[in-house]
GROMACS .gro file of C-alpha atoms in nm:
model
  194
    1GLN     CA    1  -6.357  -9.907  10.291
    2ASP     CA    2  -6.706  -9.982  10.165
    3GLU     CA    3  -6.943  -9.700  10.100
    4LEU     CA    4  -7.315  -9.719  10.068
    5LEU     CA    5  -7.490  -9.444   9.878
    6PHE     CA    6  -7.864  -9.402   9.880
    7PHE     CA    7  -8.032  -9.205   9.608
    8PHE     CA    8  -8.394  -9.102   9.655
    9LEU     CA    9  -8.588  -8.978   9.359
   10ARG     CA   10  -8.921  -8.816   9.430
   11ILE     CA   11  -9.139  -8.763   9.128
   12ARG     CA   12  -9.430  -8.528   9.171
   13ARG     CA   13  -9.677  -8.487   8.891
   14PRO     CA   14  -9.899  -8.179   8.867
   15PRO     CA   15 -10.263  -8.249   8.957
   16GLY     CA   16 -10.445  -8.393   8.660
   17SER     CA   17 -10.122  -8.448   8.467
   18THR     CA   18 -10.117  -8.718   8.204
   19LEU     CA   19  -9.740  -8.731   8.211
   20PHE     CA   20  -9.596  -9.067   8.304
   21PRO     CA   21  -9.342  -9.054   8.588
   22SER     CA   22  -9.092  -9.232   8.363
   23THR     CA   23  -9.078  -8.930   8.131
   24THR     CA   24  -8.940  -8.725   8.418
   25LEU     CA   25  -8.706  -9.001   8.530
   26PHE     CA   26  -8.515  -9.013   8.202
   27ARG     CA   27  -8.462  -8.639   8.157
   28SER     CA   28  -8.114  -8.510   8.218
   29LEU     CA   29  -8.046  -8.308   8.531
   30ARG     CA   30  -7.960  -8.011   8.313
   31PHE     CA   31  -8.296  -8.031   8.137
   32GLN     CA   32  -8.479  -8.076   8.468
   33SER     CA   33  -8.314  -7.766   8.604
   34TRP     CA   34  -8.401  -7.570   8.289
   35ALA     CA   35  -8.761  -7.697   8.287
   36GLN     CA   36  -8.800  -7.602   8.653
   37SER     CA   37  -8.667  -7.254   8.576
   38LEU     CA   38  -8.916  -7.225   8.290
   39THR     CA   39  -9.207  -7.330   8.512
   40THR     CA   40  -9.092  -7.094   8.787
   41ALA     CA   41  -9.072  -6.805   8.538
   42ILE     CA   42  -9.427  -6.866   8.417
   43LEU     CA   43  -9.560  -6.899   8.772
   44GLN     CA   44  -9.412  -6.565   8.881
   45PRO     CA   45  -9.686  -6.309   8.941
   46MET     CA   46  -9.758  -6.141   8.608
   47ARG     CA   47 -10.104  -6.000   8.655
   48LEU     CA   48 -10.226  -5.946   8.301
   49SER     CA   49 -10.423  -5.642   8.193
   50ILE     CA   50 -10.591  -5.526   7.877
   51SER     CA   51 -10.327  -5.254   7.836
   52ASN     CA   52 -10.009  -5.458   7.888
   53HIS     CA   53  -9.916  -5.671   7.587
   54SER     CA   54  -9.549  -5.711   7.678
   55ARG     CA   55  -9.390  -6.006   7.500
   56ASP     CA   56  -9.156  -6.043   7.799
   57LEU     CA   57  -9.415  -6.070   8.074
   58ALA     CA   58  -9.389  -6.450   8.104
   59GLY     CA   59  -9.010  -6.448   8.074
   60LEU     CA   60  -9.016  -6.673   7.766
   61THR     CA   61  -8.863  -6.640   7.421
   62TYR     CA   62  -9.158  -6.733   7.198
   63VAL     CA   63  -9.475  -6.764   7.408
   64TYR     CA   64  -9.654  -6.475   7.577
   65PRO     CA   65 -10.009  -6.441   7.713
   66VAL     CA   66 -10.214  -6.126   7.672
   67VAL     CA   67 -10.565  -6.017   7.760
   68SER     CA   68 -10.697  -5.938   7.415
   69ARG     CA   69 -10.990  -5.712   7.332
   70ARG     CA   70 -10.990  -5.874   6.987
   71ALA     CA   71 -11.023  -6.224   7.133
   72GLY     CA   72 -11.241  -6.138   7.433
   73GLY     CA   73 -11.013  -6.320   7.678
   74VAL     CA   74 -10.661  -6.458   7.689
   75SER     CA   75 -10.477  -6.488   7.361
   76ILE     CA   76 -10.162  -6.697   7.372
   77GLY     CA   77  -9.915  -6.512   7.155
   78ILE     CA   78  -9.644  -6.683   6.954
   79ASN     CA   79  -9.363  -6.436   6.889
   80LEU     CA   80  -9.161  -6.563   6.593
   81ASN     CA   81  -8.962  -6.239   6.582
   82PRO     CA   82  -8.783  -6.213   6.918
   83ASN     CA   83  -8.517  -6.015   6.730
   84ASN     CA   84  -8.770  -5.729   6.671
   85ALA     CA   85  -8.723  -5.762   6.294
   86CYS     CA   86  -8.986  -5.680   6.034
   87ASN     CA   87  -8.990  -5.608   5.663
   88PHE     CA   88  -9.221  -5.307   5.720
   89ARG     CA   89  -9.206  -5.007   5.953
   90CYS     CA   90  -9.573  -4.927   6.006
   91ILE     CA   91  -9.642  -4.590   6.166
   92TYR     CA   92  -9.878  -4.745   6.422
   93CYS     CA   93  -9.639  -5.026   6.522
   94GLN     CA   94  -9.567  -5.036   6.894
   95VAL     CA   95  -9.266  -5.270   6.883
   96PRO     CA   96  -8.972  -5.097   7.053
   97ASN     CA   97  -8.637  -5.089   6.872
   98LEU     CA   98  -8.782  -5.240   6.554
   99ILE     CA   99  -8.520  -5.327   6.292
  100ARG     CA  100  -8.554  -5.410   5.924
  101GLY     CA  101  -8.522  -5.780   5.854
  102SER     CA  102  -8.687  -6.114   5.907
  103ALA     CA  103  -8.731  -6.371   6.180
  104PRO     CA  104  -8.422  -6.549   6.312
  105GLU     CA  105  -8.388  -6.926   6.304
  106ILE     CA  106  -8.662  -7.065   6.527
  107ASP     CA  107  -8.561  -7.315   6.796
  108LEU     CA  108  -8.851  -7.557   6.747
  109ASP     CA  109  -8.765  -7.758   7.060
  110LEU     CA  110  -8.769  -7.445   7.275
  111LEU     CA  111  -9.095  -7.325   7.118
  112GLN     CA  112  -9.256  -7.664   7.184
  113THR     CA  113  -9.132  -7.677   7.543
  114GLU     CA  114  -9.245  -7.322   7.620
  115LEU     CA  115  -9.588  -7.374   7.468
  116ASN     CA  116  -9.648  -7.712   7.633
  117THR     CA  117  -9.532  -7.582   7.971
  118PHE     CA  118  -9.749  -7.272   7.943
  119LEU     CA  119 -10.056  -7.466   7.830
  120GLN     CA  120 -10.013  -7.715   8.113
  121ILE     CA  121  -9.991  -7.436   8.370
  122ALA     CA  122 -10.283  -7.243   8.216
  123THR     CA  123 -10.509  -7.550   8.209
  124GLN     CA  124 -10.405  -7.739   8.523
  125THR     CA  125 -10.344  -7.468   8.781
  126ASP     CA  126 -10.531  -7.160   8.903
  127TRP     CA  127 -10.320  -6.936   8.678
  128LEU     CA  128 -10.620  -6.797   8.486
  129THR     CA  129 -10.804  -6.697   8.804
  130THR     CA  130 -10.499  -6.547   8.975
  131GLU     CA  131 -10.333  -6.367   8.683
  132VAL     CA  132 -10.618  -6.265   8.453
  133PRO     CA  133 -10.886  -6.002   8.527
  134GLU     CA  134 -11.235  -6.130   8.597
  135GLY     CA  135 -11.441  -6.156   8.281
  136SER     CA  136 -11.139  -6.247   8.068
  137GLN     CA  137 -11.038  -6.573   8.236
  138THR     CA  138 -11.069  -6.803   7.936
  139LEU     CA  139 -10.820  -6.911   7.673
  140GLN     CA  140 -10.959  -6.783   7.342
  141ASP     CA  141 -10.695  -6.846   7.076
  142ILE     CA  142 -10.331  -6.890   6.987
  143ALA     CA  143 -10.209  -6.596   6.778
  144PHE     CA  144  -9.897  -6.577   6.565
  145SER     CA  145  -9.802  -6.215   6.615
  146GLY     CA  146  -9.524  -6.064   6.817
  147ASN     CA  147  -9.238  -5.832   6.737
  148GLY     CA  148  -9.233  -5.846   6.357
  149GLU     CA  149  -9.377  -6.023   6.055
  150PRO     CA  150  -9.447  -6.384   6.162
  151THR     CA  151  -9.463  -6.522   5.808
  152SER     CA  152  -9.093  -6.439   5.763
  153ALA     CA  153  -9.015  -6.730   5.999
  154GLU     CA  154  -8.905  -7.066   5.866
  155PRO     CA  155  -9.003  -7.349   5.858
  156LEU     CA  156  -9.350  -7.199   5.884
  157ASP     CA  157  -9.537  -7.521   5.805
  158GLU     CA  158  -9.356  -7.706   6.086
  159ILE     CA  159  -9.420  -7.420   6.327
  160PHE     CA  160  -9.794  -7.415   6.252
  161THR     CA  161  -9.813  -7.795   6.288
  162LEU     CA  162  -9.619  -7.790   6.616
  163VAL     CA  163  -9.853  -7.530   6.767
  164ALA     CA  164 -10.169  -7.706   6.646
  165ASN     CA  165 -10.044  -8.037   6.788
  166ALA     CA  166  -9.965  -7.877   7.125
  167ALA     CA  167 -10.320  -7.741   7.153
  168THR     CA  168 -10.461  -8.083   7.065
  169GLN     CA  169 -10.238  -8.257   7.321
  170HIS     CA  170 -10.387  -8.033   7.590
  171ASP     CA  171 -10.744  -8.097   7.471
  172LEU     CA  172 -10.784  -7.736   7.362
  173ASP     CA  173 -11.000  -7.651   7.064
  174LEU     CA  174 -10.852  -7.306   7.009
  175PRO     CA  175 -10.845  -7.125   6.677
  176LEU     CA  176 -10.501  -7.040   6.540
  177ILE     CA  177 -10.482  -6.674   6.438
  178LEU     CA  178 -10.224  -6.522   6.206
  179ILE     CA  179 -10.171  -6.147   6.246
  180THR     CA  180  -9.969  -6.042   5.944
  181ASN     CA  181  -9.893  -5.746   5.722
  182GLY     CA  182  -9.963  -5.977   5.427
  183SER     CA  183  -9.636  -5.910   5.248
  184HIS     CA  184  -9.546  -6.281   5.221
  185ALA     CA  185  -9.904  -6.408   5.173
  186THR     CA  186  -9.862  -6.494   4.807
  187THR     CA  187  -9.534  -6.684   4.844
  188SER     CA  188  -9.558  -7.060   4.792
  189ARG     CA  189  -9.405  -7.147   5.130
  190VAL     CA  190  -9.667  -6.938   5.316
  191GLN     CA  191  -9.949  -7.068   5.097
  192GLU     CA  192  -9.841  -7.428   5.167
  193ALA     CA  193  -9.816  -7.360   5.541
  194LEU     CA  194 -10.165  -7.213   5.551
   0.00000   0.00000   0.00000
């Protein structure tokens, strides 16, 4: 018995997207499902406020948006210490369940995917107007901060380059900010990365 199977593939690009449809076509179904889950997580209501700097608000591992008094708008945080590890235990630190240690191995592919997905949503949808309080609805910077000492992460130079390239790919001229306790500032690997 002969069977005829029709397969319809509908490719929808976000408004203003520069992605070519072929890039979507060649992704695996597993990746497509994961990418859709990532986009859905970011698009969940997460109304930001000046007092909520939760690293988990966007449901991502490395990328988190906050309304920053320091920046005067939205600061895109890069959390290189999702394990809550730091080499210091500062009395003013607000990281819950902080442990002594350093950053875990960073999944560069996941960091890149999270950042690119977030930047695309922040720049090509109404996310800023729906999730950010009036008067703070601009992207101001990308800050390496998070739940521990960011300069303990490796390979720091590749991480900084990846983040800078992502901003450039989205036509964003945002300063990169490093919030650090300075304990690794004199090491050659940090000096080379800076």
